[in-house]
JSON list of C-alpha atoms in Angstrom, two decimals:
[
{"chain": "R", "resi": 361, "resn": "UNK", "atom": "CA", "xyz": [5.79, 8.06, -20.83]},
{"chain": "R", "resi": 362, "resn": "UNK", "atom": "CA", "xyz": [5.10, 7.23, -17.18]},
{"chain": "R", "resi": 363, "resn": "UNK", "atom": "CA", "xyz": [3.21, 10.44, -16.41]},
{"chain": "R", "resi": 364, "resn": "UNK", "atom": "CA", "xyz": [-0.34, 9.04, -16.74]},
{"chain": "R", "resi": 365, "resn": "UNK", "atom": "CA", "xyz": [0.23, 6.35, -14.13]},
{"chain": "R", "resi": 366, "resn": "UNK", "atom": "CA", "xyz": [1.66, 8.86, -11.65]},
{"chain": "R", "resi": 367, "resn": "UNK", "atom": "CA", "xyz": [-1.36, 11.10, -12.08]},
{"chain": "R", "resi": 368, "resn": "UNK", "atom": "CA", "xyz": [-3.65, 8.08, -11.71]},
{"chain": "R", "resi": 369, "resn": "UNK", "atom": "CA", "xyz": [-1.85, 7.01, -8.54]},
{"chain": "R", "resi": 370, "resn": "UNK", "atom": "CA", "xyz": [-2.31, 10.45, -6.98]},
{"chain": "R", "resi": 371, "resn": "UNK", "atom": "CA", "xyz": [-5.98, 10.55, -7.95]},
{"chain": "R", "resi": 372, "resn": "UNK", "atom": "CA", "xyz": [-6.58, 7.07, -6.48]},
{"chain": "R", "resi": 373, "resn": "UNK", "atom": "CA", "xyz": [-4.87, 8.08, -3.25]},
{"chain": "R", "resi": 374, "resn": "UNK", "atom": "CA", "xyz": [-7.07, 11.16, -3.08]},
{"chain": "R", "resi": 375, "resn": "UNK", "atom": "CA", "xyz": [-10.18, 9.04, -3.59]},
{"chain": "R", "resi": 376, "resn": "UNK", "atom": "CA", "xyz": [-10.81, 10.42, -7.08]},
{"chain": "R", "resi": 377, "resn": "UNK", "atom": "CA", "xyz": [-11.12, 6.97, -8.63]},
{"chain": "R", "resi": 378, "resn": "UNK", "atom": "CA", "xyz": [-13.43, 7.98, -11.49]},
{"chain": "R", "resi": 379, "resn": "UNK", "atom": "CA", "xyz": [-10.98, 10.66, -12.60]},
{"chain": "R", "resi": 380, "resn": "UNK", "atom": "CA", "xyz": [-8.12, 8.17, -12.31]},
{"chain": "R", "resi": 381, "resn": "UNK", "atom": "CA", "xyz": [-9.74, 5.77, -14.79]},
{"chain": "R", "resi": 382, "resn": "UNK", "atom": "CA", "xyz": [-8.94, 7.92, -17.84]},
{"chain": "R", "resi": 383, "resn": "UNK", "atom": "CA", "xyz": [-5.30, 8.25, -16.81]},
{"chain": "R", "resi": 384, "resn": "UNK", "atom": "CA", "xyz": [-5.03, 4.49, -16.25]},
{"chain": "R", "resi": 385, "resn": "UNK", "atom": "CA", "xyz": [-6.48, 3.92, -19.70]},
{"chain": "R", "resi": 386, "resn": "UNK", "atom": "CA", "xyz": [-3.80, 6.19, -21.19]},
{"chain": "R", "resi": 387, "resn": "UNK", "atom": "CA", "xyz": [-1.08, 4.32, -19.32]},
{"chain": "R", "resi": 388, "resn": "UNK", "atom": "CA", "xyz": [-2.37, 0.95, -20.54]},
{"chain": "R", "resi": 389, "resn": "UNK", "atom": "CA", "xyz": [-2.55, 2.22, -24.13]},
{"chain": "R", "resi": 390, "resn": "UNK", "atom": "CA", "xyz": [1.15, 3.11, -23.90]},
{"chain": "R", "resi": 391, "resn": "UNK", "atom": "CA", "xyz": [2.23, 0.03, -21.94]},
{"chain": "R", "resi": 392, "resn": "UNK", "atom": "CA", "xyz": [-0.40, -2.75, -21.93]},
{"chain": "R", "resi": 393, "resn": "UNK", "atom": "CA", "xyz": [1.58, -4.95, -19.52]},
{"chain": "R", "resi": 394, "resn": "UNK", "atom": "CA", "xyz": [2.37, -2.21, -16.98]},
{"chain": "R", "resi": 395, "resn": "UNK", "atom": "CA", "xyz": [1.69, -3.87, -13.64]},
{"chain": "R", "resi": 396, "resn": "UNK", "atom": "CA", "xyz": [1.18, -0.58, -11.80]},
{"chain": "R", "resi": 397, "resn": "UNK", "atom": "CA", "xyz": [-1.55, 0.40, -14.24]},
{"chain": "R", "resi": 398, "resn": "UNK", "atom": "CA", "xyz": [-3.35, -2.90, -13.70]},
{"chain": "R", "resi": 399, "resn": "UNK", "atom": "CA", "xyz": [-2.97, -2.52, -9.93]},
{"chain": "R", "resi": 400, "resn": "UNK", "atom": "CA", "xyz": [-4.45, 0.98, -9.86]},
{"chain": "R", "resi": 401, "resn": "UNK", "atom": "CA", "xyz": [-7.18, -0.14, -12.25]},
{"chain": "R", "resi": 402, "resn": "UNK", "atom": "CA", "xyz": [-8.02, -2.86, -9.73]},
{"chain": "R", "resi": 403, "resn": "UNK", "atom": "CA", "xyz": [-8.34, -0.22, -7.01]},
{"chain": "R", "resi": 404, "resn": "UNK", "atom": "CA", "xyz": [-10.67, 1.83, -9.22]},
{"chain": "R", "resi": 405, "resn": "UNK", "atom": "CA", "xyz": [-12.78, -1.24, -9.96]},
{"chain": "R", "resi": 406, "resn": "UNK", "atom": "CA", "xyz": [-12.82, -2.21, -6.26]},
{"chain": "R", "resi": 407, "resn": "UNK", "atom": "CA", "xyz": [-14.04, 1.29, -5.32]},
{"chain": "R", "resi": 408, "resn": "UNK", "atom": "CA", "xyz": [-16.86, 0.90, -7.85]},
{"chain": "R", "resi": 409, "resn": "UNK", "atom": "CA", "xyz": [-17.83, -2.47, -6.36]},
{"chain": "R", "resi": 410, "resn": "UNK", "atom": "CA", "xyz": [-16.69, -4.41, -9.46]},
{"chain": "R", "resi": 411, "resn": "UNK", "atom": "CA", "xyz": [-14.92, -7.10, -7.50]},
{"chain": "R", "resi": 412, "resn": "UNK", "atom": "CA", "xyz": [-14.49, -9.80, -10.16]},
{"chain": "R", "resi": 413, "resn": "UNK", "atom": "CA", "xyz": [-12.86, -7.47, -12.71]},
{"chain": "R", "resi": 414, "resn": "UNK", "atom": "CA", "xyz": [-10.71, -6.05, -9.90]},
{"chain": "R", "resi": 415, "resn": "UNK", "atom": "CA", "xyz": [-9.53, -9.55, -9.00]},
{"chain": "R", "resi": 416, "resn": "UNK", "atom": "CA", "xyz": [-8.74, -10.24, -12.66]},
{"chain": "R", "resi": 417, "resn": "UNK", "atom": "CA", "xyz": [-6.55, -7.13, -12.72]},
{"chain": "R", "resi": 418, "resn": "UNK", "atom": "CA", "xyz": [-4.78, -8.13, -9.51]},
{"chain": "R", "resi": 419, "resn": "UNK", "atom": "CA", "xyz": [-4.17, -11.61, -10.89]},
{"chain": "R", "resi": 420, "resn": "UNK", "atom": "CA", "xyz": [-2.49, -10.02, -13.94]},
{"chain": "R", "resi": 421, "resn": "UNK", "atom": "CA", "xyz": [-0.16, -8.17, -11.59]},
{"chain": "R", "resi": 422, "resn": "UNK", "atom": "CA", "xyz": [0.52, -11.33, -9.58]},
{"chain": "R", "resi": 423, "resn": "UNK", "atom": "CA", "xyz": [1.60, -13.11, -12.78]},
{"chain": "R", "resi": 424, "resn": "UNK", "atom": "CA", "xyz": [4.47, -10.61, -12.97]},
{"chain": "R", "resi": 425, "resn": "UNK", "atom": "CA", "xyz": [5.03, -10.17, -9.22]},
{"chain": "R", "resi": 426, "resn": "UNK", "atom": "CA", "xyz": [3.71, -13.26, -7.39]},
{"chain": "R", "resi": 427, "resn": "UNK", "atom": "CA", "xyz": [5.08, -12.19, -3.98]},
{"chain": "R", "resi": 428, "resn": "UNK", "atom": "CA", "xyz": [3.90, -8.58, -3.98]},
{"chain": "R", "resi": 429, "resn": "UNK", "atom": "CA", "xyz": [2.41, -8.21, -0.53]},
{"chain": "R", "resi": 430, "resn": "UNK", "atom": "CA", "xyz": [0.42, -5.07, -1.37]},
{"chain": "R", "resi": 431, "resn": "UNK", "atom": "CA", "xyz": [-1.29, -6.84, -4.27]},
{"chain": "R", "resi": 432, "resn": "UNK", "atom": "CA", "xyz": [-1.90, -9.96, -2.19]},
{"chain": "R", "resi": 433, "resn": "UNK", "atom": "CA", "xyz": [-3.39, -7.81, 0.58]},
{"chain": "R", "resi": 434, "resn": "UNK", "atom": "CA", "xyz": [-5.77, -6.20, -1.90]},
{"chain": "R", "resi": 435, "resn": "UNK", "atom": "CA", "xyz": [-6.73, -9.59, -3.31]},
{"chain": "R", "resi": 436, "resn": "UNK", "atom": "CA", "xyz": [-7.42, -10.89, 0.18]},
{"chain": "R", "resi": 437, "resn": "UNK", "atom": "CA", "xyz": [-9.50, -7.85, 1.04]},
{"chain": "R", "resi": 438, "resn": "UNK", "atom": "CA", "xyz": [-11.61, -8.11, -2.11]},
{"chain": "R", "resi": 439, "resn": "UNK", "atom": "CA", "xyz": [-12.19, -11.82, -1.53]},
{"chain": "R", "resi": 440, "resn": "UNK", "atom": "CA", "xyz": [-13.26, -10.96, 2.02]},
{"chain": "R", "resi": 441, "resn": "UNK", "atom": "CA", "xyz": [-15.66, -8.33, 0.69]},
{"chain": "R", "resi": 442, "resn": "UNK", "atom": "CA", "xyz": [-17.08, -10.99, -1.66]},
{"chain": "R", "resi": 443, "resn": "UNK", "atom": "CA", "xyz": [-17.51, -13.24, 1.40]},
{"chain": "R", "resi": 444, "resn": "UNK", "atom": "CA", "xyz": [-15.09, -15.76, -0.10]},
{"chain": "R", "resi": 445, "resn": "UNK", "atom": "CA", "xyz": [-13.41, -16.21, 3.24]},
{"chain": "R", "resi": 446, "resn": "UNK", "atom": "CA", "xyz": [-11.30, -19.29, 2.43]},
{"chain": "R", "resi": 447, "resn": "UNK", "atom": "CA", "xyz": [-9.85, -17.58, -0.64]},
{"chain": "R", "resi": 448, "resn": "UNK", "atom": "CA", "xyz": [-9.18, -14.46, 1.44]},
{"chain": "R", "resi": 449, "resn": "UNK", "atom": "CA", "xyz": [-7.29, -16.54, 4.00]},
{"chain": "R", "resi": 450, "resn": "UNK", "atom": "CA", "xyz": [-5.17, -18.14, 1.27]},
{"chain": "R", "resi": 451, "resn": "UNK", "atom": "CA", "xyz": [-4.25, -14.76, -0.27]},
{"chain": "R", "resi": 452, "resn": "UNK", "atom": "CA", "xyz": [-3.49, -13.21, 3.11]},
{"chain": "R", "resi": 453, "resn": "UNK", "atom": "CA", "xyz": [-1.35, -16.18, 4.16]},
{"chain": "R", "resi": 454, "resn": "UNK", "atom": "CA", "xyz": [0.66, -15.40, 1.02]},
{"chain": "R", "resi": 455, "resn": "UNK", "atom": "CA", "xyz": [1.26, -11.91, 2.42]},
{"chain": "R", "resi": 456, "resn": "UNK", "atom": "CA", "xyz": [2.59, -13.37, 5.67]},
{"chain": "R", "resi": 457, "resn": "UNK", "atom": "CA", "xyz": [5.02, -15.57, 3.71]},
{"chain": "R", "resi": 458, "resn": "UNK", "atom": "CA", "xyz": [6.56, -12.32, 2.46]},
{"chain": "R", "resi": 459, "resn": "UNK", "atom": "CA", "xyz": [6.18, -10.28, 5.66]},
{"chain": "R", "resi": 460, "resn": "UNK", "atom": "CA", "xyz": [5.12, -12.15, 8.81]},
{"chain": "R", "resi": 461, "resn": "UNK", "atom": "CA", "xyz": [4.46, -8.84, 10.61]},
{"chain": "R", "resi": 462, "resn": "UNK", "atom": "CA", "xyz": [2.20, -7.27, 7.98]},
{"chain": "R", "resi": 463, "resn": "UNK", "atom": "CA", "xyz": [-0.41, -5.41, 10.01]},
{"chain": "R", "resi": 464, "resn": "UNK", "atom": "CA", "xyz": [-3.06, -5.24, 7.30]},
{"chain": "R", "resi": 465, "resn": "UNK", "atom": "CA", "xyz": [-2.81, -8.97, 6.60]},
{"chain": "R", "resi": 466, "resn": "UNK", "atom": "CA", "xyz": [-3.27, -9.87, 10.26]},
{"chain": "R", "resi": 467, "resn": "UNK", "atom": "CA", "xyz": [-6.29, -7.58, 10.54]},
{"chain": "R", "resi": 468, "resn": "UNK", "atom": "CA", "xyz": [-7.96, -8.96, 7.42]},
{"chain": "R", "resi": 469, "resn": "UNK", "atom": "CA", "xyz": [-7.11, -12.53, 8.44]},
{"chain": "R", "resi": 470, "resn": "UNK", "atom": "CA", "xyz": [-8.84, -11.88, 11.75]},
{"chain": "R", "resi": 471, "resn": "UNK", "atom": "CA", "xyz": [-11.96, -10.80, 9.85]},
{"chain": "R", "resi": 472, "resn": "UNK", "atom": "CA", "xyz": [-11.79, -13.67, 7.35]},
{"chain": "R", "resi": 473, "resn": "UNK", "atom": "CA", "xyz": [-11.41, -16.26, 10.10]},
{"chain": "R", "resi": 474, "resn": "UNK", "atom": "CA", "xyz": [-14.41, -14.75, 11.85]},
{"chain": "R", "resi": 475, "resn": "UNK", "atom": "CA", "xyz": [-16.30, -15.08, 8.59]},
{"chain": "R", "resi": 476, "resn": "UNK", "atom": "CA", "xyz": [-15.35, -18.76, 8.49]},
{"chain": "R", "resi": 477, "resn": "UNK", "atom": "CA", "xyz": [-16.44, -19.20, 12.10]},
{"chain": "R", "resi": 478, "resn": "UNK", "atom": "CA", "xyz": [-12.89, -20.10, 13.18]},
{"chain": "R", "resi": 479, "resn": "UNK", "atom": "CA", "xyz": [-12.79, -18.23, 16.50]},
{"chain": "R", "resi": 480, "resn": "UNK", "atom": "CA", "xyz": [-9.43, -19.65, 17.63]},
{"chain": "R", "resi": 481, "resn": "UNK", "atom": "CA", "xyz": [-7.62, -18.50, 14.46]},
{"chain": "R", "resi": 482, "resn": "UNK", "atom": "CA", "xyz": [-9.42, -15.15, 14.57]},
{"chain": "R", "resi": 483, "resn": "UNK", "atom": "CA", "xyz": [-8.30, -14.62, 18.17]},
{"chain": "R", "resi": 484, "resn": "UNK", "atom": "CA", "xyz": [-4.70, -15.52, 17.25]},
{"chain": "R", "resi": 485, "resn": "UNK", "atom": "CA", "xyz": [-4.72, -13.02, 14.37]},
{"chain": "R", "resi": 486, "resn": "UNK", "atom": "CA", "xyz": [-6.26, -10.34, 16.60]},
{"chain": "R", "resi": 487, "resn": "UNK", "atom": "CA", "xyz": [-3.43, -10.81, 19.11]},
{"chain": "R", "resi": 488, "resn": "UNK", "atom": "CA", "xyz": [-0.83, -10.56, 16.34]},
{"chain": "R", "resi": 489, "resn": "UNK", "atom": "CA", "xyz": [-2.54, -7.49, 14.92]},
{"chain": "R", "resi": 490, "resn": "UNK", "atom": "CA", "xyz": [-2.53, -5.75, 18.30]},
{"chain": "R", "resi": 491, "resn": "UNK", "atom": "CA", "xyz": [1.09, -6.76, 18.88]},
{"chain": "R", "resi": 492, "resn": "UNK", "atom": "CA", "xyz": [2.31, -5.23, 15.60]},
{"chain": "R", "resi": 493, "resn": "UNK", "atom": "CA", "xyz": [0.04, -2.19, 15.66]},
{"chain": "R", "resi": 494, "resn": "UNK", "atom": "CA", "xyz": [1.84, 1.07, 16.35]},
{"chain": "R", "resi": 495, "resn": "UNK", "atom": "CA", "xyz": [1.17, 2.18, 19.88]},
{"chain": "R", "resi": 496, "resn": "UNK", "atom": "CA", "xyz": [-0.50, 5.53, 20.23]},
{"chain": "R", "resi": 497, "resn": "UNK", "atom": "CA", "xyz": [1.67, 6.32, 23.25]},
{"chain": "R", "resi": 498, "resn": "UNK", "atom": "CA", "xyz": [4.80, 6.16, 21.08]},
{"chain": "R", "resi": 499, "resn": "UNK", "atom": "CA", "xyz": [3.37, 8.96, 18.96]},
{"chain": "R", "resi": 500, "resn": "UNK", "atom": "CA", "xyz": [3.11, 11.16, 22.05]},
{"chain": "R", "resi": 501, "resn": "UNK", "atom": "CA", "xyz": [6.65, 10.29, 23.13]},
{"chain": "R", "resi": 502, "resn": "UNK", "atom": "CA", "xyz": [8.15, 11.30, 19.78]},
{"chain": "R", "resi": 503, "resn": "UNK", "atom": "CA", "xyz": [5.85, 14.30, 19.19]},
{"chain": "R", "resi": 504, "resn": "UNK", "atom": "CA", "xyz": [8.12, 17.01, 20.63]},
{"chain": "R", "resi": 505, "resn": "UNK", "atom": "CA", "xyz": [11.13, 15.72, 18.68]},
{"chain": "R", "resi": 506, "resn": "UNK", "atom": "CA", "xyz": [9.12, 15.60, 15.43]},
{"chain": "R", "resi": 507, "resn": "UNK", "atom": "CA", "xyz": [7.91, 19.18, 15.92]},
{"chain": "R", "resi": 508, "resn": "UNK", "atom": "CA", "xyz": [11.49, 20.41, 16.44]},
{"chain": "R", "resi": 509, "resn": "UNK", "atom": "CA", "xyz": [12.87, 18.30, 13.54]},
{"chain": "R", "resi": 510, "resn": "UNK", "atom": "CA", "xyz": [10.43, 18.61, 10.62]},
{"chain": "R", "resi": 511, "resn": "UNK", "atom": "CA", "xyz": [12.86, 16.90, 8.23]},
{"chain": "R", "resi": 512, "resn": "UNK", "atom": "CA", "xyz": [12.84, 13.73, 10.35]},
{"chain": "R", "resi": 513, "resn": "UNK", "atom": "CA", "xyz": [9.07, 13.93, 10.68]},
{"chain": "R", "resi": 514, "resn": "UNK", "atom": "CA", "xyz": [8.84, 14.20, 6.88]},
{"chain": "R", "resi": 515, "resn": "UNK", "atom": "CA", "xyz": [10.90, 11.01, 6.49]},
{"chain": "R", "resi": 516, "resn": "UNK", "atom": "CA", "xyz": [8.54, 8.97, 8.65]},
{"chain": "R", "resi": 517, "resn": "UNK", "atom": "CA", "xyz": [5.53, 9.81, 6.47]},
{"chain": "R", "resi": 518, "resn": "UNK", "atom": "CA", "xyz": [4.52, 7.02, 4.06]},
{"chain": "R", "resi": 519, "resn": "UNK", "atom": "CA", "xyz": [4.46, 9.46, 1.15]},
{"chain": "R", "resi": 520, "resn": "UNK", "atom": "CA", "xyz": [6.78, 12.42, 1.29]},
{"chain": "R", "resi": 521, "resn": "UNK", "atom": "CA", "xyz": [9.02, 14.54, -0.86]},
{"chain": "R", "resi": 522, "resn": "UNK", "atom": "CA", "xyz": [12.61, 15.59, -0.67]},
{"chain": "R", "resi": 523, "resn": "UNK", "atom": "CA", "xyz": [13.22, 19.25, -1.32]},
{"chain": "R", "resi": 524, "resn": "UNK", "atom": "CA", "xyz": [16.23, 19.97, -3.49]},
{"chain": "R", "resi": 525, "resn": "UNK", "atom": "CA", "xyz": [19.02, 21.74, -1.67]},
{"chain": "R", "resi": 526, "resn": "UNK", "atom": "CA", "xyz": [20.33, 24.91, -3.28]},
{"chain": "R", "resi": 527, "resn": "UNK", "atom": "CA", "xyz": [23.80, 24.47, -4.65]},
{"chain": "R", "resi": 528, "resn": "UNK", "atom": "CA", "xyz": [26.35, 26.40, -2.63]},
{"chain": "R", "resi": 529, "resn": "UNK", "atom": "CA", "xyz": [29.87, 26.94, -3.83]},
{"chain": "R", "resi": 530, "resn": "UNK", "atom": "CA", "xyz": [32.72, 25.81, -1.60]},
{"chain": "R", "resi": 531, "resn": "UNK", "atom": "CA", "xyz": [35.74, 28.00, -0.83]},
{"chain": "R", "resi": 532, "resn": "UNK", "atom": "CA", "xyz": [37.17, 27.21, -4.29]},
{"chain": "R", "resi": 533, "resn": "UNK", "atom": "CA", "xyz": [33.98, 28.20, -6.12]},
{"chain": "R", "resi": 534, "resn": "UNK", "atom": "CA", "xyz": [32.94, 24.58, -6.90]},
{"chain": "R", "resi": 535, "resn": "UNK", "atom": "CA", "xyz": [29.29, 23.72, -6.45]},
{"chain": "R", "resi": 536, "resn": "UNK", "atom": "CA", "xyz": [28.41, 20.96, -4.02]},
{"chain": "R", "resi": 537, "resn": "UNK", "atom": "CA", "xyz": [26.60, 17.85, -5.26]}
]
């Protein structure tokens, strides 16, 4: 039942938004209230430059999950792209109520405040963004360890898989879990 939305998610992440649209449609036919389907549909609409319909989809998701920071970030970004800077600030402040260290929210707030001509707030958000941004030097420090320990490196990736371990019998012939 959930297969279409998983395919759509992968296609959206790969930038294949037009191909994702048919899968999203299938998911919504099966489950019209499925928040994930409306979210990914919003991303497809955003990629096509259809900002108002994308916002309508995000607002449907927010009715079910009003504190979803990913959805609020997307709403803020779309409002910024529409040059509705005050609305973008409001949405992005909602993100910071959930996660005060959200990097994307601070970055987009910096841009929205610049759009409003509020240099002091933009400078504050830029400082917060730079503070929370991962330092490139830390990547170099951990590089050798990650090369030697690919399993740990896999875990730090935002999207990763867990390979199933083969079942091995213990000394009594029982298979491990």
